[in-house]
Short mmCIF file of C-alpha atoms in Angstrom, two decimals:
data_model
loop_
_atom_site.label_atom_id
_atom_site.label_comp_id
_atom_site.label_asym_id
_atom_site.label_seq_id
_atom_site.Cartn_x
_atom_site.Cartn_y
_atom_site.Cartn_z
CA MET V 96 72.54 82.50 110.66
CA LYS V 97 74.89 79.80 109.46
CA LEU V 98 78.41 79.98 108.11
CA TYR V 99 79.69 77.68 105.36
CA GLY V 100 83.47 77.44 105.43
CA GLU V 101 86.53 75.25 105.36
CA ASP V 102 89.39 74.41 107.69
CA ASN V 103 92.87 75.91 107.47
CA PRO V 104 94.90 76.60 105.41
CA ALA V 105 92.01 78.00 103.30
CA PRO V 106 92.65 81.71 103.95
CA ASN V 107 89.25 83.27 103.22
CA PRO V 108 87.09 81.25 105.64
CA ARG V 109 89.75 81.89 108.29
CA ARG V 110 89.23 85.64 107.89
CA VAL V 111 85.65 85.27 109.11
CA ARG V 112 86.64 82.99 112.00
CA ILE V 113 89.26 85.46 113.24
CA PHE V 114 86.72 88.28 112.89
CA LEU V 115 84.16 86.31 114.93
CA ALA V 116 86.79 85.57 117.60
CA GLU V 117 87.69 89.26 117.85
CA LYS V 118 83.99 90.13 118.21
CA GLY V 119 83.33 87.32 120.69
CA LEU V 120 80.68 85.84 118.40
CA THR V 121 79.91 82.24 117.47
CA LEU V 122 77.91 80.96 114.50
CA ASP V 123 76.59 77.60 113.38
CA HIS V 124 79.19 76.24 110.99
CA GLU V 125 79.15 73.72 108.16
CA ARG V 126 82.34 72.56 106.51
CA VAL V 127 82.49 72.56 102.70
CA PRO V 128 85.34 70.14 101.84
CA LEU V 129 87.28 71.95 99.10
CA ARG V 130 89.47 68.96 98.18
CA GLU V 131 86.28 67.02 97.42
CA ARG V 132 85.19 69.99 95.25
CA ALA V 133 82.05 70.37 97.37
CA HIS V 134 82.10 74.12 96.65
CA LYS V 135 81.50 73.41 92.95
CA ALA V 136 78.52 71.08 93.52
CA THR V 137 75.11 72.26 92.31
CA ALA V 138 73.68 72.45 95.82
CA PHE V 139 76.44 74.84 96.85
CA LEU V 140 76.25 76.91 93.66
CA ASP V 141 72.69 77.77 94.71
CA LYS V 142 74.28 79.48 97.73
CA ASN V 143 77.08 81.18 95.79
CA SER V 144 77.05 81.03 92.00
CA LEU V 145 80.82 81.55 92.00
CA GLY V 146 81.36 78.32 93.97
CA GLN V 147 83.53 79.86 96.68
CA VAL V 148 83.64 79.80 100.47
CA PRO V 149 82.90 81.36 102.89
CA VAL V 150 79.14 81.90 102.53
CA LEU V 151 76.82 83.23 105.22
CA GLU V 152 73.20 82.09 105.26
CA LEU V 153 71.06 84.88 106.71
CA ASP V 154 68.01 84.38 108.88
CA ASP V 155 65.76 85.36 105.94
CA GLY V 156 67.14 82.45 103.91
CA SER V 157 69.29 84.56 101.59
CA PHE V 158 73.03 84.08 101.16
CA LEU V 159 75.96 86.42 101.31
CA SER V 160 79.42 85.59 100.01
CA GLU V 161 82.85 87.27 99.98
CA SER V 162 84.67 87.10 103.29
CA VAL V 163 85.09 90.86 103.70
CA SER V 164 81.43 91.53 102.87
CA ILE V 165 80.31 88.91 105.40
CA CYS V 166 82.42 90.61 108.05
CA ARG V 167 81.04 94.03 107.09
CA TYR V 168 77.54 92.65 107.56
CA LEU V 169 78.40 91.23 110.99
CA GLU V 170 80.03 94.55 111.94
CA GLY V 171 76.75 96.29 111.07
CA LEU V 172 74.90 93.97 113.47
CA HIS V 173 77.62 93.97 116.16
CA PRO V 174 79.51 97.28 115.97
CA GLN V 175 81.71 96.67 119.05
CA PRO V 176 84.66 96.42 118.99
CA PRO V 177 84.86 98.25 115.64
CA LEU V 178 87.09 96.46 113.11
CA PHE V 179 86.12 98.57 110.07
CA GLY V 180 86.47 101.97 111.81
CA THR V 181 83.84 104.46 112.95
CA SER V 182 84.47 107.90 111.41
CA PRO V 183 84.37 108.27 107.59
CA LYS V 184 88.15 108.82 107.55
CA GLU V 185 88.86 105.73 109.68
CA GLN V 186 86.49 103.62 107.62
CA ALA V 187 88.05 104.77 104.36
CA THR V 188 91.60 104.26 105.63
CA ILE V 189 90.88 100.71 106.79
CA ASP V 190 89.13 100.01 103.48
CA MET V 191 92.17 101.36 101.62
CA TRP V 192 94.45 99.00 103.53
CA ILE V 193 92.19 96.01 102.99
CA ARG V 194 92.38 96.74 99.27
CA ARG V 195 96.13 97.34 99.32
CA ILE V 196 96.81 94.03 101.06
CA GLU V 197 94.49 92.14 98.74
CA LEU V 198 95.40 93.80 95.46
CA GLN V 199 99.15 94.13 96.14
CA LEU V 200 100.10 91.16 98.35
CA MET V 201 97.32 88.60 98.02
CA MET V 202 97.42 88.72 94.22
CA PRO V 203 101.05 87.61 93.68
CA ILE V 204 100.63 84.94 96.37
CA ALA V 205 97.46 83.72 94.63
CA HIS V 206 99.28 83.59 91.29
CA ILE V 207 102.14 81.57 92.82
CA TRP V 208 99.54 79.21 94.31
CA ARG V 209 97.56 78.78 91.10
CA HIS V 210 100.40 78.74 88.61
CA THR V 211 103.22 76.90 90.36
CA HIS V 212 101.84 74.72 93.17
CA PRO V 213 101.40 70.94 92.70
CA LEU V 214 98.06 71.01 94.54
CA THR V 215 96.43 73.23 91.90
CA ALA V 216 98.08 71.64 88.84
CA GLY V 217 95.02 69.56 87.97
CA LEU V 218 92.58 72.44 88.35
CA LEU V 219 93.73 74.89 85.70
CA THR V 220 96.30 75.47 82.96
CA GLN V 221 99.38 76.58 84.85
CA PHE V 222 101.65 79.23 83.33
CA THR V 223 104.63 78.45 85.51
CA ASP V 224 106.94 81.20 84.17
CA PHE V 225 104.28 83.74 84.99
CA GLY V 226 103.66 82.13 88.37
CA GLU V 227 107.34 82.10 89.29
CA SER V 228 107.68 85.76 88.27
CA ASN V 229 105.29 86.60 91.08
CA ARG V 230 107.91 85.64 93.69
CA ALA V 231 109.90 88.77 92.80
CA HIS V 232 106.66 90.74 92.81
CA ALA V 233 105.73 89.47 96.29
CA ASP V 234 109.25 90.31 97.48
CA ARG V 235 108.90 93.91 96.27
CA VAL V 236 105.51 94.23 97.96
CA TYR V 237 106.87 92.83 101.23
CA HIS V 238 109.62 95.46 101.22
CA TRP V 239 107.08 98.21 100.49
CA LEU V 240 104.88 96.93 103.33
CA ASP V 241 107.88 96.79 105.63
CA GLN V 242 108.51 100.51 105.11
CA GLU V 243 104.84 101.23 105.78
CA LEU V 244 104.89 99.15 108.98
CA ALA V 245 107.88 101.16 110.18
CA LYS V 246 105.38 103.99 110.76
CA THR V 247 102.51 102.19 112.51
CA SER V 248 101.82 99.33 114.95
CA PHE V 249 99.09 97.78 112.84
CA ILE V 250 98.33 97.69 109.13
CA ALA V 251 95.87 100.60 109.06
CA GLY V 252 97.29 102.64 111.95
CA GLU V 253 97.52 102.27 115.73
CA ALA V 254 94.49 99.97 116.12
CA TYR V 255 93.98 96.33 115.19
CA THR V 256 91.43 96.20 112.33
CA MET V 257 90.04 94.05 109.54
CA ALA V 258 93.12 94.99 107.51
CA ASP V 259 95.27 93.04 110.00
CA ILE V 260 92.99 90.02 109.61
CA ILE V 261 93.39 90.17 105.81
CA ALA V 262 97.15 90.55 106.10
CA LEU V 263 97.54 87.74 108.66
CA THR V 264 95.53 85.20 106.68
CA THR V 265 97.26 86.19 103.44
CA ILE V 266 100.77 86.04 104.88
CA ASP V 267 100.13 82.75 106.69
CA PHE V 268 98.81 81.22 103.49
CA GLY V 269 101.88 82.49 101.65
CA ARG V 270 104.11 80.82 104.22
CA PHE V 271 102.11 77.60 103.81
CA ILE V 272 102.75 77.52 100.04
CA GLY V 273 106.42 78.51 100.30
CA VAL V 274 106.38 82.32 100.10
CA PRO V 275 108.03 83.37 103.37
CA ILE V 276 108.39 86.90 104.72
CA PRO V 277 111.81 88.11 103.47
CA ASP V 278 114.45 87.93 106.23
CA ASP V 279 115.17 91.67 106.14
CA CYS V 280 111.52 92.72 106.59
CA ALA V 281 111.85 93.21 110.35
CA HIS V 282 108.78 95.42 110.68
CA VAL V 283 106.52 92.84 109.03
CA THR V 284 107.99 90.12 111.23
CA ALA V 285 107.42 92.21 114.37
CA TRP V 286 103.87 92.98 113.28
CA LEU V 287 103.24 89.25 112.68
CA ALA V 288 104.41 88.48 116.22
CA ARG V 289 102.08 91.21 117.52
CA VAL V 290 98.93 89.95 115.78
CA GLY V 291 99.92 86.29 116.02
CA GLN V 292 99.83 86.36 119.82
CA ARG V 293 96.19 87.46 119.92
CA PRO V 294 93.86 84.59 120.88
CA SER V 295 91.94 85.09 117.60
CA ALA V 296 95.00 84.06 115.56
CA THR V 297 94.40 80.38 116.33
CA ALA V 298 91.02 80.47 114.54
CA MET Z 169 89.73 118.62 99.37
CA LYS Z 170 91.48 117.99 96.08
CA LEU Z 171 91.36 115.03 93.74
CA TYR Z 172 94.40 113.81 91.80
CA GLY Z 173 93.34 111.82 88.77
CA GLU Z 174 93.75 111.20 85.06
CA ASP Z 175 91.61 111.45 81.96
CA ASN Z 176 89.87 108.53 80.28
CA PRO Z 177 90.46 105.72 79.48
CA ALA Z 178 92.11 105.32 82.95
CA PRO Z 179 89.31 103.37 84.64
CA ASN Z 180 89.99 104.03 88.34
CA PRO Z 181 89.93 107.85 88.32
CA ARG Z 182 86.75 107.63 86.24
CA ARG Z 183 85.06 105.67 89.05
CA VAL Z 184 85.41 108.69 91.35
CA ARG Z 185 84.22 111.14 88.68
CA ILE Z 186 81.07 109.10 88.01
CA PHE Z 187 80.47 108.81 91.77
CA LEU Z 188 80.81 112.61 92.14
CA ALA Z 189 78.40 113.17 89.23
CA GLU Z 190 75.83 110.83 90.81
CA LYS Z 191 76.17 112.72 94.10
CA GLY Z 192 76.07 116.14 92.45
CA LEU Z 193 79.47 117.01 93.93
CA THR Z 194 82.46 118.79 92.43
CA LEU Z 195 86.07 118.76 93.66
CA ASP Z 196 89.24 120.62 92.77
CA HIS Z 197 91.07 118.38 90.34
CA GLU Z 198 94.68 117.97 89.28
CA ARG Z 199 95.66 115.74 86.39
CA VAL Z 200 98.53 113.28 86.92
CA PRO Z 201 99.71 112.41 83.39
CA LEU Z 202 100.20 108.64 83.47
CA ARG Z 203 101.95 108.40 80.09
CA GLU Z 204 104.61 110.77 81.45
CA ARG Z 205 104.88 108.46 84.52
CA ALA Z 206 104.00 111.39 86.80
CA HIS Z 207 102.38 108.91 89.20
CA LYS Z 208 105.79 107.32 89.84
CA ALA Z 209 107.59 110.64 90.57
CA THR Z 210 108.84 111.20 94.13
CA ALA Z 211 106.47 114.11 94.73
CA PHE Z 212 103.50 111.90 93.94
CA LEU Z 213 104.81 108.91 95.93
CA ASP Z 214 104.58 111.15 99.01
CA LYS Z 215 100.81 111.21 98.36
CA ASN Z 216 100.46 107.47 97.60
CA SER Z 217 103.47 105.21 98.17
CA LEU Z 218 102.04 102.79 95.60
CA GLY Z 219 102.22 105.42 92.85
CA GLN Z 220 98.63 105.05 91.69
CA VAL Z 221 95.75 107.38 90.93
CA PRO Z 222 93.22 108.50 92.06
CA VAL Z 223 94.30 110.12 95.32
CA LEU Z 224 92.19 112.42 97.48
CA GLU Z 225 93.88 115.13 99.52
CA LEU Z 226 91.81 115.76 102.65
CA ASP Z 227 91.36 119.14 104.30
CA ASP Z 228 93.71 118.06 107.13
CA GLY Z 229 96.52 117.56 104.60
CA SER Z 230 96.43 113.75 104.67
CA PHE Z 231 95.93 111.61 101.59
CA LEU Z 232 93.58 108.76 100.79
CA SER Z 233 94.02 106.41 97.85
CA GLU Z 234 92.09 103.52 96.28
CA SER Z 235 89.11 104.64 94.22
CA VAL Z 236 86.52 102.65 96.17
CA SER Z 237 87.85 103.87 99.53
CA ILE Z 238 87.76 107.50 98.32
CA CYS Z 239 84.13 107.03 97.31
CA ARG Z 240 83.31 105.39 100.67
CA TYR Z 241 84.79 108.43 102.40
CA LEU Z 242 82.72 110.82 100.28
CA GLU Z 243 79.60 108.71 100.94
CA GLY Z 244 80.25 109.13 104.67
CA LEU Z 245 80.31 112.92 104.25
CA HIS Z 246 77.44 113.04 101.71
CA PRO Z 247 75.13 110.08 102.35
CA GLN Z 248 72.46 111.05 99.77
CA PRO Z 249 71.77 109.45 97.38
CA PRO Z 250 73.23 106.28 98.92
CA LEU Z 251 75.52 104.40 96.53
CA PHE Z 252 76.93 101.93 99.10
CA GLY Z 253 73.54 100.99 100.66
CA THR Z 254 72.04 101.89 104.02
CA SER Z 255 71.07 98.72 105.95
CA PRO Z 256 73.79 96.20 106.90
CA LYS Z 257 72.40 93.72 104.36
CA GLU Z 258 72.31 96.29 101.53
CA GLN Z 259 75.80 97.48 102.39
CA ALA Z 260 77.16 93.95 102.47
CA THR Z 261 75.43 92.98 99.22
CA ILE Z 262 76.80 96.01 97.36
CA ASP Z 263 80.24 95.33 98.83
CA MET Z 264 79.99 91.71 97.66
CA TRP Z 265 79.19 92.84 94.12
CA ILE Z 266 82.00 95.41 94.07
CA ARG Z 267 84.36 92.59 95.02
CA ARG Z 268 82.87 90.15 92.52
CA ILE Z 269 83.23 92.61 89.64
CA GLU Z 270 86.78 93.51 90.63
CA LEU Z 271 88.06 90.04 91.51
CA GLN Z 272 86.24 88.16 88.74
CA LEU Z 273 85.97 90.57 85.79
CA MET Z 274 88.51 93.33 86.37
CA MET Z 275 91.32 90.84 87.02
CA PRO Z 276 91.28 89.03 83.65
CA ILE Z 277 90.87 92.35 81.84
CA ALA Z 278 93.84 93.75 83.80
CA HIS Z 279 95.93 90.69 82.89
CA ILE Z 280 95.07 91.08 79.20
CA TRP Z 281 96.05 94.75 79.45
CA ARG Z 282 99.33 94.11 81.26
CA HIS Z 283 100.43 90.97 79.48
CA THR Z 284 99.28 91.43 75.87
CA HIS Z 285 98.80 95.13 75.09
CA PRO Z 286 101.47 97.10 73.15
CA LEU Z 287 101.00 100.14 75.43
CA THR Z 288 102.23 98.23 78.50
CA ALA Z 289 105.00 96.23 76.76
CA GLY Z 290 107.76 98.56 77.93
CA LEU Z 291 106.57 98.66 81.54
CA LEU Z 292 106.82 95.02 82.64
CA THR Z 293 107.83 91.55 81.50
CA GLN Z 294 104.84 90.36 79.52
CA PHE Z 295 103.80 86.71 79.73
CA THR Z 296 101.70 86.78 76.59
CA ASP Z 297 100.45 83.16 76.75
CA PHE Z 298 99.16 83.84 80.24
CA GLY Z 299 97.69 87.16 79.13
CA GLU Z 300 95.91 85.62 76.14
CA SER Z 301 94.51 82.84 78.34
CA ASN Z 302 92.57 85.51 80.21
CA ARG Z 303 90.37 86.14 77.17
CA ALA Z 304 88.65 82.79 77.74
CA HIS Z 305 88.48 83.60 81.46
CA ALA Z 306 86.83 86.97 80.79
CA ASP Z 307 84.40 85.25 78.41
CA ARG Z 308 83.35 82.78 81.12
CA VAL Z 309 82.89 85.58 83.63
CA TYR Z 310 80.79 87.58 81.16
CA HIS Z 311 78.48 84.60 80.72
CA TRP Z 312 78.22 84.15 84.49
CA LEU Z 313 77.43 87.87 84.88
CA ASP Z 314 74.85 87.64 82.11
CA GLN Z 315 72.95 84.99 84.05
CA GLU Z 316 73.11 87.12 87.19
CA LEU Z 317 71.83 90.20 85.32
CA ALA Z 318 68.87 88.14 84.07
CA LYS Z 319 67.55 88.43 87.64
CA THR Z 320 68.10 92.13 88.43
CA SER Z 321 68.07 95.56 86.76
CA PHE Z 322 71.40 96.64 88.24
CA ILE Z 323 74.52 94.81 89.39
CA ALA Z 324 73.63 94.62 93.11
CA GLY Z 325 69.82 94.52 92.79
CA GLU Z 326 67.11 96.96 91.73
CA ALA Z 327 68.99 100.16 92.55
CA TYR Z 328 71.96 101.81 90.84
CA THR Z 329 74.98 101.56 93.19
CA MET Z 330 78.75 101.75 93.39
CA ALA Z 331 78.84 98.23 91.96
CA ASP Z 332 77.42 99.59 88.68
CA ILE Z 333 80.13 102.26 88.62
CA ILE Z 334 82.82 99.59 89.04
CA ALA Z 335 81.27 97.41 86.35
CA LEU Z 336 80.80 100.27 83.87
CA THR Z 337 84.37 101.56 84.16
CA THR Z 338 85.76 98.01 84.00
CA ILE Z 339 83.71 96.99 80.97
CA ASP Z 340 84.39 100.24 79.10
CA PHE Z 341 88.12 99.82 79.72
CA GLY Z 342 87.86 96.23 78.47
CA ARG Z 343 86.20 97.44 75.28
CA PHE Z 344 88.95 100.07 74.86
CA ILE Z 345 91.69 97.38 74.98
CA GLY Z 346 89.83 94.92 72.76
CA VAL Z 347 87.81 92.79 75.19
CA PRO Z 348 84.22 93.31 74.03
CA ILE Z 349 81.07 92.06 75.73
CA PRO Z 350 80.32 88.68 74.08
CA ASP Z 351 77.52 88.98 71.48
CA ASP Z 352 75.25 86.52 73.27
CA CYS Z 353 75.38 88.33 76.64
CA ALA Z 354 72.13 90.22 76.05
CA HIS Z 355 71.52 91.03 79.72
CA VAL Z 356 74.93 92.65 80.12
CA THR Z 357 74.38 94.63 76.94
CA ALA Z 358 70.95 95.80 78.14
CA TRP Z 359 72.41 96.75 81.52
CA LEU Z 360 75.18 98.72 79.78
CA ALA Z 361 72.57 100.66 77.80
CA ARG Z 362 70.71 101.35 81.07
CA VAL Z 363 73.69 102.73 82.97
CA GLY Z 364 75.30 104.26 79.89
CA GLN Z 365 72.39 106.66 79.36
CA ARG Z 366 72.78 108.21 82.82
CA PRO Z 367 74.39 111.68 82.68
CA SER Z 368 77.17 110.46 85.00
CA ALA Z 369 78.39 108.00 82.36
CA THR Z 370 80.10 110.78 80.40
CA ALA Z 371 82.41 111.55 83.35
#
């Protein structure tokens, strides 16, 4: 197997690296330089027609994309320690939280990135009013998440899971582009300290 | 167990109904009238703090939200026929396609709905230029999907899976709000005829 990815701050390849670190796995790795638009080159589109990283090349020569799906595949091959849960209820709860973090928190941060940031200005038509409106949206979501994290130690309950990996990479990318955790979200800040001190967080 | 949902054209509750029909399962059902904002009432927020349907009430009194996560839970209890795959590679491939349909196709359709449609005008600040720009985005994604469906009978390969349920409900909702399948996307149209003739499609 071989992993195609990119260095930080690209958040999606980092998800897979943290997952591998938590599992104690290593993979052959090839960098796809995003600033050189290598992910949109024909040779890479043969690996993922959407032109996105990460991509996993399987031993049978086929390719798998989408960071969460790559991690699900690796979990199937290496179930311990479980990061997607074991019982149907655990698995569904972790899946729910992955979706909540992506659909609620990652989306406004992605819109701020695409529609307001100088680094993306040449790549698409920016609708800056729309992009800026997502700062208030992200703020609301952070306060909702803060109330949820008042009840549990980790995103999906009392165990560290894939949902924490999604949240960490999303929140760190938000901080990189100027969307900090609101000062009064003490539970999110405490959670970040908790997951940020794990060795995998440096991946 | 009890399912909280809403009638068509709400696309997310329909995902669970189609899944149940494919599995041959029935569940107690309670309608949550979205136009009356029942999903934002305090009593419902106790079931899902995000105020969204569908929600599944489990036999232990806990609640699970997110349509895909609810279906994953039901698949764990009722594995046959498999709609999320069985081997790690099948499971990861179906997961990849669920994500692709949601992140690539559902997103522009959702933006058109939220930012241009009269029915949502009173619910949020609409950025209509941004919303309208998503029509070209959806068109590009439809043409990408058409090329992908030239290779396979169903979204994730040669078997009907959860990815087809996500695509069907997304595309039907798009058609409802005025985002039709482009005329020259013959493979998508043929796929829609294929999945649309299944008994589950009327759910």
